Coordinates of C-alpha atoms in Angstrom, one line a residue:
Chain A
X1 CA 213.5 96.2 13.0
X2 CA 209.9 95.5 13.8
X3 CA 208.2 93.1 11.1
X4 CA 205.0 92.5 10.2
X5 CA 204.0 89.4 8.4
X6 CA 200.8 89.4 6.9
X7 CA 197.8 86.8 5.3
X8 CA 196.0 88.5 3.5
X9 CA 191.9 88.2 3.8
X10 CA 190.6 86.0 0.6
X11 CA 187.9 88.4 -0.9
X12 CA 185.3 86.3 -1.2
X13 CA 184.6 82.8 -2.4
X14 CA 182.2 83.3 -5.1
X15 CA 179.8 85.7 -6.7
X16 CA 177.2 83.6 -7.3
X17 CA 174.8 84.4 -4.9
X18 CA 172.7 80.9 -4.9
X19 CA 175.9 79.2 -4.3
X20 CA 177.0 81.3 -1.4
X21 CA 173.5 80.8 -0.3
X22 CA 173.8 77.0 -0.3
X23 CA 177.4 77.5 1.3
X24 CA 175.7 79.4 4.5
X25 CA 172.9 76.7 4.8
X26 CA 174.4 73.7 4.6
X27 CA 175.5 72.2 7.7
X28 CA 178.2 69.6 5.9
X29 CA 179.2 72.7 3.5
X30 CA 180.1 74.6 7.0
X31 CA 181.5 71.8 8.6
X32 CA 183.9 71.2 5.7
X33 CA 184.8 74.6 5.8
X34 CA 185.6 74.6 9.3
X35 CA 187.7 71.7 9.1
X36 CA 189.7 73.0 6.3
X37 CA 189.7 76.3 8.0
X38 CA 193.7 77.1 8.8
X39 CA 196.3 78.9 7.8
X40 CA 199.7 78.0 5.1
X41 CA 202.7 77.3 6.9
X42 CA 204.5 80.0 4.8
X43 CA 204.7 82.6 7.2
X44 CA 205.4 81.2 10.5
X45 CA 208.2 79.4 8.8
X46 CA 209.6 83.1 7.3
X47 CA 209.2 84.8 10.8
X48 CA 211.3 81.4 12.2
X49 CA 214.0 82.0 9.7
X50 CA 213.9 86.0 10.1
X51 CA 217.8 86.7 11.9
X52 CA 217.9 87.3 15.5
X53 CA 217.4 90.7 16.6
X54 CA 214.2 91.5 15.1
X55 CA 210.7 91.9 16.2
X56 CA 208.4 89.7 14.3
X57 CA 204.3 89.9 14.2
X58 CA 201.7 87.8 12.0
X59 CA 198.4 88.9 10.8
X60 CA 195.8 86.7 9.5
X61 CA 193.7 89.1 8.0
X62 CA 190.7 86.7 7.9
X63 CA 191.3 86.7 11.9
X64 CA 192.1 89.8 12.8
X65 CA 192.6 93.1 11.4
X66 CA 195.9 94.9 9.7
X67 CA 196.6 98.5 11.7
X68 CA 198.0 100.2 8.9
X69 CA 199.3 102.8 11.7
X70 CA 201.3 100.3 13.2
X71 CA 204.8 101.6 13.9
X72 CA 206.6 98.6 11.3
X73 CA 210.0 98.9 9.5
X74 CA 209.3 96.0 7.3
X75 CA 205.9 94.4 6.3
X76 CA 205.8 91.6 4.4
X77 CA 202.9 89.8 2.7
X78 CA 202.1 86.5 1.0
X79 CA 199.6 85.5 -1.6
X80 CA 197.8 82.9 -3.7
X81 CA 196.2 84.1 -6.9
X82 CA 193.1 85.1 -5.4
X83 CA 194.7 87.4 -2.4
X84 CA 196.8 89.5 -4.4
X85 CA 194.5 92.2 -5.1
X86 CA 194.1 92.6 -1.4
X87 CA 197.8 91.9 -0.8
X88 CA 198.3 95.1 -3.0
X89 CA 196.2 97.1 -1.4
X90 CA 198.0 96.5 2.0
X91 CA 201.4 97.0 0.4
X92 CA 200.3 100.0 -1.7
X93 CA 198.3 101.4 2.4
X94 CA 202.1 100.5 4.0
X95 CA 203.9 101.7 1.1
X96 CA 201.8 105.2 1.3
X97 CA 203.1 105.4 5.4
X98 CA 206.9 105.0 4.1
X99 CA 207.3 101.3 5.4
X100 CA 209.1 98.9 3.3
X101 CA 206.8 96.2 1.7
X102 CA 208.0 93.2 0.6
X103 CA 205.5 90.5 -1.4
X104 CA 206.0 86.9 -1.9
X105 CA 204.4 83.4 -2.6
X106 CA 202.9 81.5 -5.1
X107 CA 201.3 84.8 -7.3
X108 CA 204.5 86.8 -7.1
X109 CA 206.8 83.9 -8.3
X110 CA 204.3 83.9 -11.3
X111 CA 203.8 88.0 -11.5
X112 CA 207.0 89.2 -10.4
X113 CA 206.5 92.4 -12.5
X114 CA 202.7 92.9 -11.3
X115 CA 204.1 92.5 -7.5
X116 CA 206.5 94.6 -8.6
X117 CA 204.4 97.3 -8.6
X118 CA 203.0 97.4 -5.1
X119 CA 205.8 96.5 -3.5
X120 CA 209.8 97.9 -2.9
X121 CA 211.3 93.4 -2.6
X122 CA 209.7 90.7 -4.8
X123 CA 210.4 87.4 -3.6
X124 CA 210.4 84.9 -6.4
X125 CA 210.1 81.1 -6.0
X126 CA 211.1 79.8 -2.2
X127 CA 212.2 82.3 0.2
X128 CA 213.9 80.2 2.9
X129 CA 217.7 81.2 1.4
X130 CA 216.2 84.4 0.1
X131 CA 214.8 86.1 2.8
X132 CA 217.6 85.9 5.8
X133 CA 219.5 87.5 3.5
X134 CA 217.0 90.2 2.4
X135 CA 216.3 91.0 6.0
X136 CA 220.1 91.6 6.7
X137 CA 220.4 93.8 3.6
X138 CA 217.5 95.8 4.5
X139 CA 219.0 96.5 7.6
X140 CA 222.1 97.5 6.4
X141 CA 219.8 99.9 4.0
X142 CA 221.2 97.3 0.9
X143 CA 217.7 95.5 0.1
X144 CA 217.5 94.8 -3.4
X145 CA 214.4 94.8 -5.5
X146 CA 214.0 91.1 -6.6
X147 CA 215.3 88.1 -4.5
X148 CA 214.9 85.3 -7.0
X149 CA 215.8 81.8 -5.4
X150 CA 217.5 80.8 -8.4
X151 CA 220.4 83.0 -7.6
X152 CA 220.7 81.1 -4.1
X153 CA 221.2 78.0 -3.3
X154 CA 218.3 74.5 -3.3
X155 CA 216.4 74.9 -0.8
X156 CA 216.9 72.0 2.2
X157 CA 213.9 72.0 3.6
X158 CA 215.9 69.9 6.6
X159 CA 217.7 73.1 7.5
X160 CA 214.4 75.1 7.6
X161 CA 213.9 76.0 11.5
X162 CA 210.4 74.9 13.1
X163 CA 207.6 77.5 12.3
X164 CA 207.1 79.9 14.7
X165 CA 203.3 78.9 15.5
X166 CA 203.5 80.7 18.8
X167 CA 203.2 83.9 16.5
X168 CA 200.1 82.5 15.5
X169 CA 198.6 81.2 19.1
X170 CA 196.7 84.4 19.5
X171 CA 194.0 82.7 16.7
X172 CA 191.9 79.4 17.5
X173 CA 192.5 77.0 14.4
X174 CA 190.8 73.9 13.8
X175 CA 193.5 72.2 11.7
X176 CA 197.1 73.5 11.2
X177 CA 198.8 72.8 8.4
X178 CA 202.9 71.5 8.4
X179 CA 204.5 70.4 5.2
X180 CA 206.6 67.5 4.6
X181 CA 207.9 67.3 1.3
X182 CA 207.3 69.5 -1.6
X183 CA 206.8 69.2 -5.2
X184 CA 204.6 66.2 -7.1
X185 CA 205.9 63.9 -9.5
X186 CA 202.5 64.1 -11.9
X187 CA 202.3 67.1 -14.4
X188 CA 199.1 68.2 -14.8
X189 CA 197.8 71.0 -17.0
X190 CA 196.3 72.7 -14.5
X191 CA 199.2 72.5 -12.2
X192 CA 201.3 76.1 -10.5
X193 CA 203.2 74.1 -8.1
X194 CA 205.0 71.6 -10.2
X195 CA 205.9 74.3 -12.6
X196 CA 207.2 76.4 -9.9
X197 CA 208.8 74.1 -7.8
X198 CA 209.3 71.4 -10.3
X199 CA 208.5 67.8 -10.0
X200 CA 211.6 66.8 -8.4
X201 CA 210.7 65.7 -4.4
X202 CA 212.5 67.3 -1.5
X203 CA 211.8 66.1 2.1
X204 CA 212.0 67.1 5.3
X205 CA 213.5 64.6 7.6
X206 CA 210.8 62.6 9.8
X207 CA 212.3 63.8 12.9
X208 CA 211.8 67.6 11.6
X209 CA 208.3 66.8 11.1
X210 CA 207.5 65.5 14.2
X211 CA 209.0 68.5 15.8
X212 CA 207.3 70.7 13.7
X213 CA 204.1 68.8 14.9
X214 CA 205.2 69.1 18.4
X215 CA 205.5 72.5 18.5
X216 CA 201.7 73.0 16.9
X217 CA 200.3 71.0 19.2
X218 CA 202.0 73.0 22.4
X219 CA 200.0 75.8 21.2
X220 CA 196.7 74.0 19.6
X221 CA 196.2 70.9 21.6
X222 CA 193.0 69.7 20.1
X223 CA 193.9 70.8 16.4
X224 CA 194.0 68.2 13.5
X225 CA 197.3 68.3 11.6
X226 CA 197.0 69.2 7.4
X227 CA 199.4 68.5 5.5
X228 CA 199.9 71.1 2.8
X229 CA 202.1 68.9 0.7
X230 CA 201.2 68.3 -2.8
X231 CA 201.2 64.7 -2.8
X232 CA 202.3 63.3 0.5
X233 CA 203.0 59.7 0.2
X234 CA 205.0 59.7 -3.1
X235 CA 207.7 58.1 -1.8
X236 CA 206.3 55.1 -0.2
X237 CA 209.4 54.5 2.1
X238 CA 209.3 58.4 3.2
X239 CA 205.6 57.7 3.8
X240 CA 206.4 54.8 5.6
X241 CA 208.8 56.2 7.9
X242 CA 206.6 59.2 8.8
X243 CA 203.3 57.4 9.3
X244 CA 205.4 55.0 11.9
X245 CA 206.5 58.0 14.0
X246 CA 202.8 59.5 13.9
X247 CA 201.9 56.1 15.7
X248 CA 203.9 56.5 18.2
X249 CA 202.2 60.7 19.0
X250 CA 198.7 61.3 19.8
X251 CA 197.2 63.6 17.0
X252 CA 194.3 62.7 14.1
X253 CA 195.7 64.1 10.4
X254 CA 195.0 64.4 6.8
X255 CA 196.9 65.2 3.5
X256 CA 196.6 65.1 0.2
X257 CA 197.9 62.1 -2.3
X258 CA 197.4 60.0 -5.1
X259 CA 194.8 57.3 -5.5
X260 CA 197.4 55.0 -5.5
X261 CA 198.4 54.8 -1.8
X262 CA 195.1 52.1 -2.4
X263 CA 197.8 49.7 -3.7
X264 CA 198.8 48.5 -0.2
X265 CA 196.4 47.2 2.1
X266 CA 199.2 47.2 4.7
X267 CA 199.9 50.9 4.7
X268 CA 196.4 51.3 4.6
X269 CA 196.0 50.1 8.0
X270 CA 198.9 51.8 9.3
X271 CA 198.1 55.1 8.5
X272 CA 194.7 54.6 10.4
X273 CA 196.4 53.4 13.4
X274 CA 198.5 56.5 13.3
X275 CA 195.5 58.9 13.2
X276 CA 195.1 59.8 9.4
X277 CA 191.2 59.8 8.9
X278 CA 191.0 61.9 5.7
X279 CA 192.7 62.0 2.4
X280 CA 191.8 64.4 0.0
X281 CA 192.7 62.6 -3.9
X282 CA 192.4 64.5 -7.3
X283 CA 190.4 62.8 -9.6
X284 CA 190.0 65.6 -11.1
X285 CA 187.4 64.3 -13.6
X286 CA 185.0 61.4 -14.4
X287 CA 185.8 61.3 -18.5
X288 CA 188.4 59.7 -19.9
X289 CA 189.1 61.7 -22.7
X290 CA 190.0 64.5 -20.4
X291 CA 192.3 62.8 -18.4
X292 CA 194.2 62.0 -21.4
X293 CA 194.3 65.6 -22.1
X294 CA 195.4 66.7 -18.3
X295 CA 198.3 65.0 -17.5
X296 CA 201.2 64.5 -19.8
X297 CA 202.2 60.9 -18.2
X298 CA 198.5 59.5 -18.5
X299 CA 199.3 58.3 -14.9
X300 CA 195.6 59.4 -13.8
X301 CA 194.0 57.8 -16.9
X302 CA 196.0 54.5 -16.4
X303 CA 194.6 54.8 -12.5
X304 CA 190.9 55.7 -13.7
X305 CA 189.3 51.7 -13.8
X306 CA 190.6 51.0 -10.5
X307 CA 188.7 54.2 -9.0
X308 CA 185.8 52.7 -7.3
X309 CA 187.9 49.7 -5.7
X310 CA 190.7 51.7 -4.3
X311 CA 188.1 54.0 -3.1
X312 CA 186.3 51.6 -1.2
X313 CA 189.4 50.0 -0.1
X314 CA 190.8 53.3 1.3
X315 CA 187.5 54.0 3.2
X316 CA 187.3 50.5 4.3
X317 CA 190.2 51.4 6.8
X318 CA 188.0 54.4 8.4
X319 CA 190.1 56.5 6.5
X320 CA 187.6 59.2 4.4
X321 CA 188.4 60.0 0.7
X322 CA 187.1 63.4 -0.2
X323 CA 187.5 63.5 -3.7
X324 CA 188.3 66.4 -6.1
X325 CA 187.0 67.4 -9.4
X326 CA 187.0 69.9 -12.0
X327 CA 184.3 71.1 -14.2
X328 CA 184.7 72.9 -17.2
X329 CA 187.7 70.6 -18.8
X330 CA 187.4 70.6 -22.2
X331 CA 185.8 67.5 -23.2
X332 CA 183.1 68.6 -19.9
X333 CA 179.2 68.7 -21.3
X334 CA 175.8 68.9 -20.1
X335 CA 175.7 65.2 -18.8
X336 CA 179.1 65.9 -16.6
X337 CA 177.3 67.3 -13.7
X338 CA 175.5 64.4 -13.6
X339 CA 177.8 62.2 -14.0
X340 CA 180.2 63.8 -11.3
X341 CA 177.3 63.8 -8.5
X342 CA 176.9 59.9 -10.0
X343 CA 180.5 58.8 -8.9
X344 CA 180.4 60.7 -5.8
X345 CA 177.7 59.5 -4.2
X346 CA 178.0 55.5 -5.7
X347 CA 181.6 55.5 -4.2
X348 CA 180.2 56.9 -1.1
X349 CA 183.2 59.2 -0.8
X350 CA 183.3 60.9 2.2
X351 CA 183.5 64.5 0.8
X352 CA 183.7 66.3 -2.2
X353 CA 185.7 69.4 -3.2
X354 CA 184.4 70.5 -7.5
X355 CA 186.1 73.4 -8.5
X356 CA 185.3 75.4 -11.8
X357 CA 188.6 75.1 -14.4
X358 CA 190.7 78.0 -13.5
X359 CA 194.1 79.4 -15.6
X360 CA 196.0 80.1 -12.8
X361 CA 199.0 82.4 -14.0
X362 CA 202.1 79.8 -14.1
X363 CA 200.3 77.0 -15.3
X364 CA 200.5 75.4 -18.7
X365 CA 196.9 75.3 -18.8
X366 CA 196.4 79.5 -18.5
X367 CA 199.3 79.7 -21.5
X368 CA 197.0 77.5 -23.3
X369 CA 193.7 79.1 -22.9
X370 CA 195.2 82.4 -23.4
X371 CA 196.3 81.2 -26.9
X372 CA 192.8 80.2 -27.7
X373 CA 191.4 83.5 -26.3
X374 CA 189.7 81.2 -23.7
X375 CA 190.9 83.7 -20.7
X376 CA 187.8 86.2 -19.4
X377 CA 190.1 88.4 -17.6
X378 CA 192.9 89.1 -14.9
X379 CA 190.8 89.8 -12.3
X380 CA 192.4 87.8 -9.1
X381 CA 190.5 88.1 -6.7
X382 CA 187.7 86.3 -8.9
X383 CA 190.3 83.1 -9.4
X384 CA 188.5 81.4 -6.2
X385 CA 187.8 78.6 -8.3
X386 CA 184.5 79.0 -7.8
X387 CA 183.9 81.2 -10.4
X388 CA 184.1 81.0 -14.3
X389 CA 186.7 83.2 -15.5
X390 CA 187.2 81.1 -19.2
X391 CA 185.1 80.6 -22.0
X392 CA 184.0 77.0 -22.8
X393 CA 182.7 75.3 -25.7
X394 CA 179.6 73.9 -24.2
X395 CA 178.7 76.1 -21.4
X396 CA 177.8 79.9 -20.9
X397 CA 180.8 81.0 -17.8
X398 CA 176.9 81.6 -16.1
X399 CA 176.0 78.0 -16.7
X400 CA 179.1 76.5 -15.3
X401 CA 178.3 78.5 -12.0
X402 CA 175.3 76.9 -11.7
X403 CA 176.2 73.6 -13.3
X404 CA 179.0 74.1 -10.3
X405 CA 176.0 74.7 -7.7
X406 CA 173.9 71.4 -9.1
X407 CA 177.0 69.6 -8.2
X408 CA 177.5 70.3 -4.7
X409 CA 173.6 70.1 -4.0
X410 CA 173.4 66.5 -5.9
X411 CA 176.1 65.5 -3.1
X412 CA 175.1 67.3 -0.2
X413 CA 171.4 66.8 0.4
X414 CA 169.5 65.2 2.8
X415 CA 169.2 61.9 1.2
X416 CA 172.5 61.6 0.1
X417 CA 173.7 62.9 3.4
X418 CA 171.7 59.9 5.0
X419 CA 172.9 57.0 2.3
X420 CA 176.6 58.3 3.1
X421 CA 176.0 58.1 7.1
X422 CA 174.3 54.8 6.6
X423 CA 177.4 53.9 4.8
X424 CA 180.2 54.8 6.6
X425 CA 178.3 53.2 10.2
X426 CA 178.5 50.0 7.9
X427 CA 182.4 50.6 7.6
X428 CA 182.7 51.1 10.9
X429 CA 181.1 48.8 12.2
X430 CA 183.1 46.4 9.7
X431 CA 186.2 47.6 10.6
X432 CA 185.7 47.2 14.5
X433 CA 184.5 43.6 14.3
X434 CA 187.8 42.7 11.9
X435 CA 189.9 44.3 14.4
X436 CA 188.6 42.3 16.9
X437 CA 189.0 39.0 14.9
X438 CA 192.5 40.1 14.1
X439 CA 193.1 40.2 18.0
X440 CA 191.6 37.2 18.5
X441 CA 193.9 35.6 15.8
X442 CA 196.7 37.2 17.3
X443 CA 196.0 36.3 21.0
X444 CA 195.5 32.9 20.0
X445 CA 198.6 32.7 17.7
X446 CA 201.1 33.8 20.8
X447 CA 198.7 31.1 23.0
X448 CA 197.3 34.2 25.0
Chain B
X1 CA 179.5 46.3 34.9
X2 CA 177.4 49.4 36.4
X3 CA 177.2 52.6 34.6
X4 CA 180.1 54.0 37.3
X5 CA 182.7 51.7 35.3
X6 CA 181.3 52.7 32.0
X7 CA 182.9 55.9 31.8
X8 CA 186.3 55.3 32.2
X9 CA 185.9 52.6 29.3
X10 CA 184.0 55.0 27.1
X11 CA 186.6 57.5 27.9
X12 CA 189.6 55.0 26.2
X13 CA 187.8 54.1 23.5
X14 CA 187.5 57.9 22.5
X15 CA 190.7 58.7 23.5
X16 CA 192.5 55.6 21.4
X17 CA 190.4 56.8 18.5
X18 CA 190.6 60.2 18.5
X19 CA 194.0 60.7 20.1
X20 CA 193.3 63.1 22.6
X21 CA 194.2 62.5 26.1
X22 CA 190.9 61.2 28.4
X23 CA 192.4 64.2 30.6
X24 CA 190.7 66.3 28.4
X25 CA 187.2 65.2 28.8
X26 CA 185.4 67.2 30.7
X27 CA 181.6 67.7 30.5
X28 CA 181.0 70.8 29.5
X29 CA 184.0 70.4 26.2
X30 CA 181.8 70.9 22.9
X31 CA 183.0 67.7 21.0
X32 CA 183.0 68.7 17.8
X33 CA 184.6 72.3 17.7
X34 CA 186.6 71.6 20.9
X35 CA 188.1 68.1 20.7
X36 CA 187.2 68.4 16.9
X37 CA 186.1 65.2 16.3
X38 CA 184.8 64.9 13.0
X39 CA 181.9 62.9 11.8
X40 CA 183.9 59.6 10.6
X41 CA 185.7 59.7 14.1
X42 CA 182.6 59.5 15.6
X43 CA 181.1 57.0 13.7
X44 CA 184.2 54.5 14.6
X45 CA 183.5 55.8 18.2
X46 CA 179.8 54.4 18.0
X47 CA 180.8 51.8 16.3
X48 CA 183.4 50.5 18.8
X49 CA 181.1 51.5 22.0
X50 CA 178.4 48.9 20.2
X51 CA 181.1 46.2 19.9
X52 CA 182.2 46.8 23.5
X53 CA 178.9 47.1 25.4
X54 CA 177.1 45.3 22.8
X55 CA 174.1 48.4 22.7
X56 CA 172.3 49.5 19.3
X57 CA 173.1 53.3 18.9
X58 CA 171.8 55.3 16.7
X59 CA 174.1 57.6 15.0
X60 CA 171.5 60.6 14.6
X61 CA 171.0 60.8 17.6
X62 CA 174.5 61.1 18.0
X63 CA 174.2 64.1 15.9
X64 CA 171.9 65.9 18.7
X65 CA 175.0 65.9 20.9
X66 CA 177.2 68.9 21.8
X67 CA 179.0 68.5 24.5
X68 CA 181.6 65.4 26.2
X69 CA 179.3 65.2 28.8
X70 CA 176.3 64.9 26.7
X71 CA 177.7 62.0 24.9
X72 CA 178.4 60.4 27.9
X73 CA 174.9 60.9 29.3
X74 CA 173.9 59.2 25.9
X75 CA 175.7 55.9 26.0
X76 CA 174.9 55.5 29.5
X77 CA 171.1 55.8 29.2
X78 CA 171.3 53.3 26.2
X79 CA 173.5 51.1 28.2
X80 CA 171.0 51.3 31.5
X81 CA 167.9 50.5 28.9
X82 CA 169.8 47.7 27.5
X83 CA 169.8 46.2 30.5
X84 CA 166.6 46.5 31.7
X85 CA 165.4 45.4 28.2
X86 CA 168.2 42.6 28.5

């Protein structure tokens, strides 16, 4: 069979237009976006686990585009929230030529019976057991309608081949992402992927990794390596082991985790020496009263004193903390903008990612909303998180746009811009000369 | 030291920090969307070539530069000046 994998494009990252504005003028808004510019490891991994004998293809629609009159046998698509409506309209265009369209990923674990719709095979939760299988049945004309991963096996992530990046060599990516581990041990309200994949960990053995990093880097040489894992150094021994074997290979990284990788100063230093130089943390907020209402455990509320030291300490290794945020939390009101552009830019962190509160389908937090008649509407592809799509008790959906634009123009402006250069040549500068005292201390201490 | 030996010193100090094989500098390699050194690399990059060569840089003017060789031009003009100064 000929396959076609396909990414569908996102259709566009916000409506308002002052804020797109402010995206396509701001030289650190376009340099973030560069860097975070890649693609999910989702479908490279599918076409490495497709069964021999098969010819397999990947689109990244926001690369290249689909030819619908592409002689396929099977196409099959992916999507987050915000793609689906353009992941139908490529199944329904494939659907219409008499190719067999199957849809997975995050939306159609969460919307079976929307995919459903658009689509001949629904792939529900993780495909790695599911879609071998599917792609023999198909072949044998057999292909059912829904392969639900609870009817196979748990997914070992150990046994999951390396991603076929070479299918993906054709585009020039800045960063490529790999994953890990999967699942997060926090519970927040907010949250699709621990209510999909649970908040039990599963891990993919170092040595996996590191080939999986191998092969990215045969194709991309000069791409930084993302992880996409929800929270990568959970398990501190994992972390450990992984961060060891990065030092010993010659690529810069980043990933996503907890604030409290802060906690030791010794890991901290290791993970610099082995090329991390950004973390991306969810604070998610700056009021306490919210973070009591976000995550079940209190685990980010217990965290939220320490904040400023263990963002200073984190950054004091040359490591970056781009912070994350929400607006539009419940307890958010017209002195929260403020106050988020106040902790960004007094904890000098690096970067900033504030997203508008969003009820993603799956979450805890869109059954919620829905049950206060909170939800706007079912509109995906307006789910970017940079657009207001619930109603709030102290804002307009229109003032939270804006509110949302204030934000990122509080951090990224000239003199902020200059205060946060200023102050990361100071770390720098800090960290080189305690490197070289530690050397010094060292050389001495052997009697160099 | 002359500004002949400079280079290959620059060229480890980028390499260590950035992780990218000095094979891989050549001149006319845009730094940021090539080698894709990011801004915090390139400030501990700065920061380690003041340290080193003991020279003030400035890291705007840092911002001004494009390409590997560019930046190479750049630290070896401040270096020359510091030594005329020095």
């Amino acid at each position: 069979m000929r396959i076609l994998l396909v990414s569908p494009r996102g259709e566009f990252l916000c409506r308002s237009e002052g804020f797109a504005e402010f995206m396509q003028n701001s030289r650190e808004m376009r340099t973030i976006l560069h860097f975070w510019n890649g693609i999910g490891v989702a479908l490279p991994t599918i076409a490495a686990l497709t069964p021999e004998g098969h010819a397999v293809e990947i689109i990244d629609e926001n690369q290249e585009a689909v030819d619908f009159d592409g002689r396929y046998d099977l196409v099959g698509v992916t999507a987050m929230t915000q793609q689906a409506v353009r992941a139908y309209a490529i199944a329904d265009a494939f659907r219409a030529r008499g190719v067999h369209v199957a849809i997975g990923g995050i939306h159609a674990t969460v919307m079976p019976e929307e995919a459903a719709r658009h689509a001949d095979t629904v792939f529900v939760g993780e495909a790695e057991n599911s879609w071998p299988q599917f792609v023999t049945d198909l072949a044998h004309g057999v292909a059912k309608p829904v392969y639900n991963q609870a009817d196979f096996p748990p997914v070992d992530l150990d046994r999951t081949p390396v991603p076929r990046f070479d299918l993906l060599a054709k585009y020039r990516y800045p960063v490529i992402y790999v994953q890990a581990s999967r699942g997060c041990p926090h519970d927040c309200e907010f949250c699709v992927a621990s209510n999909v994949y649970g908040r039990r960990y599963k891990f993919r053995s170092v040595e996996r990794v590191v080939d999986d990093i191998r092969e990215a880097k045969k194709h991309w040489k000069f791409a930084q390596i993302g992880f996409a894992d929800d929270n990568l150094f959970a398990s501190r021994r994992y972390s450990r082991s992984l961060v060891e074997a990065f030092s010993a290979m010659r690529f810069s990284w980043f990933g996503v985790c907890d604030i409290s990788v802060a906690e030791d100063e010794v890991f901290l230093e290791a993970l610099h020496e082995s090329g991390c130089r950004t973390l991306l943390v969810g604070f998610e907020t700056t009021c306490e009263e919210n973070l009591r209402q976000l995550d079940k455990n209190q685990w980010k509320l217990r965290q939220f004193s320490k904040y400023p030291e263990y963002v200073e300490r984190i950054q004091s290794w040359g490591i970056g903390v781009y912070g994350s945020f929400i607006l539009g939390l419940d307890e958010d009101d017209h002195e929260t903008p403020q106050q988020i552009i106040d902790f960004i830019n007094r904890n000098n962190l690096m970067g900033a990612q504030i997203t508008i509160l969003t009820p993603f389908p799956g979450s805890r937090l869109r059954d919620r909303l829905v049950a206060e008649g909170r939800v706007i509407h079912d509109q995906w592809n307006w789910y970017t998180v940079w657009n207001a799509v619930i109603h709030h008790k102290n804002f307009s959906p229109e003032e939270l746009e804006s509110k949302l634009l204030e934000i990122y123009q509080g951090v990224y402006n000239p003199v902020s811009n200059a205060r946060r250069s200023e102050y990361f040549g100071r770390v720098c500068r800090q960290l080189v000369n305690r490197r070289a005292s530690d050397d010094e201390r060292r050389a001495e201490s052997t009697g160099a | 030291m002359t500004e002949s030996d400079l280079r290959p010193r620059i060229e480890q100090i980028v390499s260590r920090i950035s992780r990218i094989d000095a094979s891989e500098f050549h001149d006319d390699v845009l730094i940021r969307e090539e080698l894709g050194i990011d801004s915090l690399m390139a400030m501990e990059i700065l920061a380690t070539c003041e340290k080193e060569f003991d020279l003030q840089l400035d890291e705007a003017e840092f911002s001004c530069v494009e390409t590997v060789g560019e930046f190479f031009q750049l630290l070896e003009a401040r270096y020359a000046e510091q030594r005329i100064a020095g």
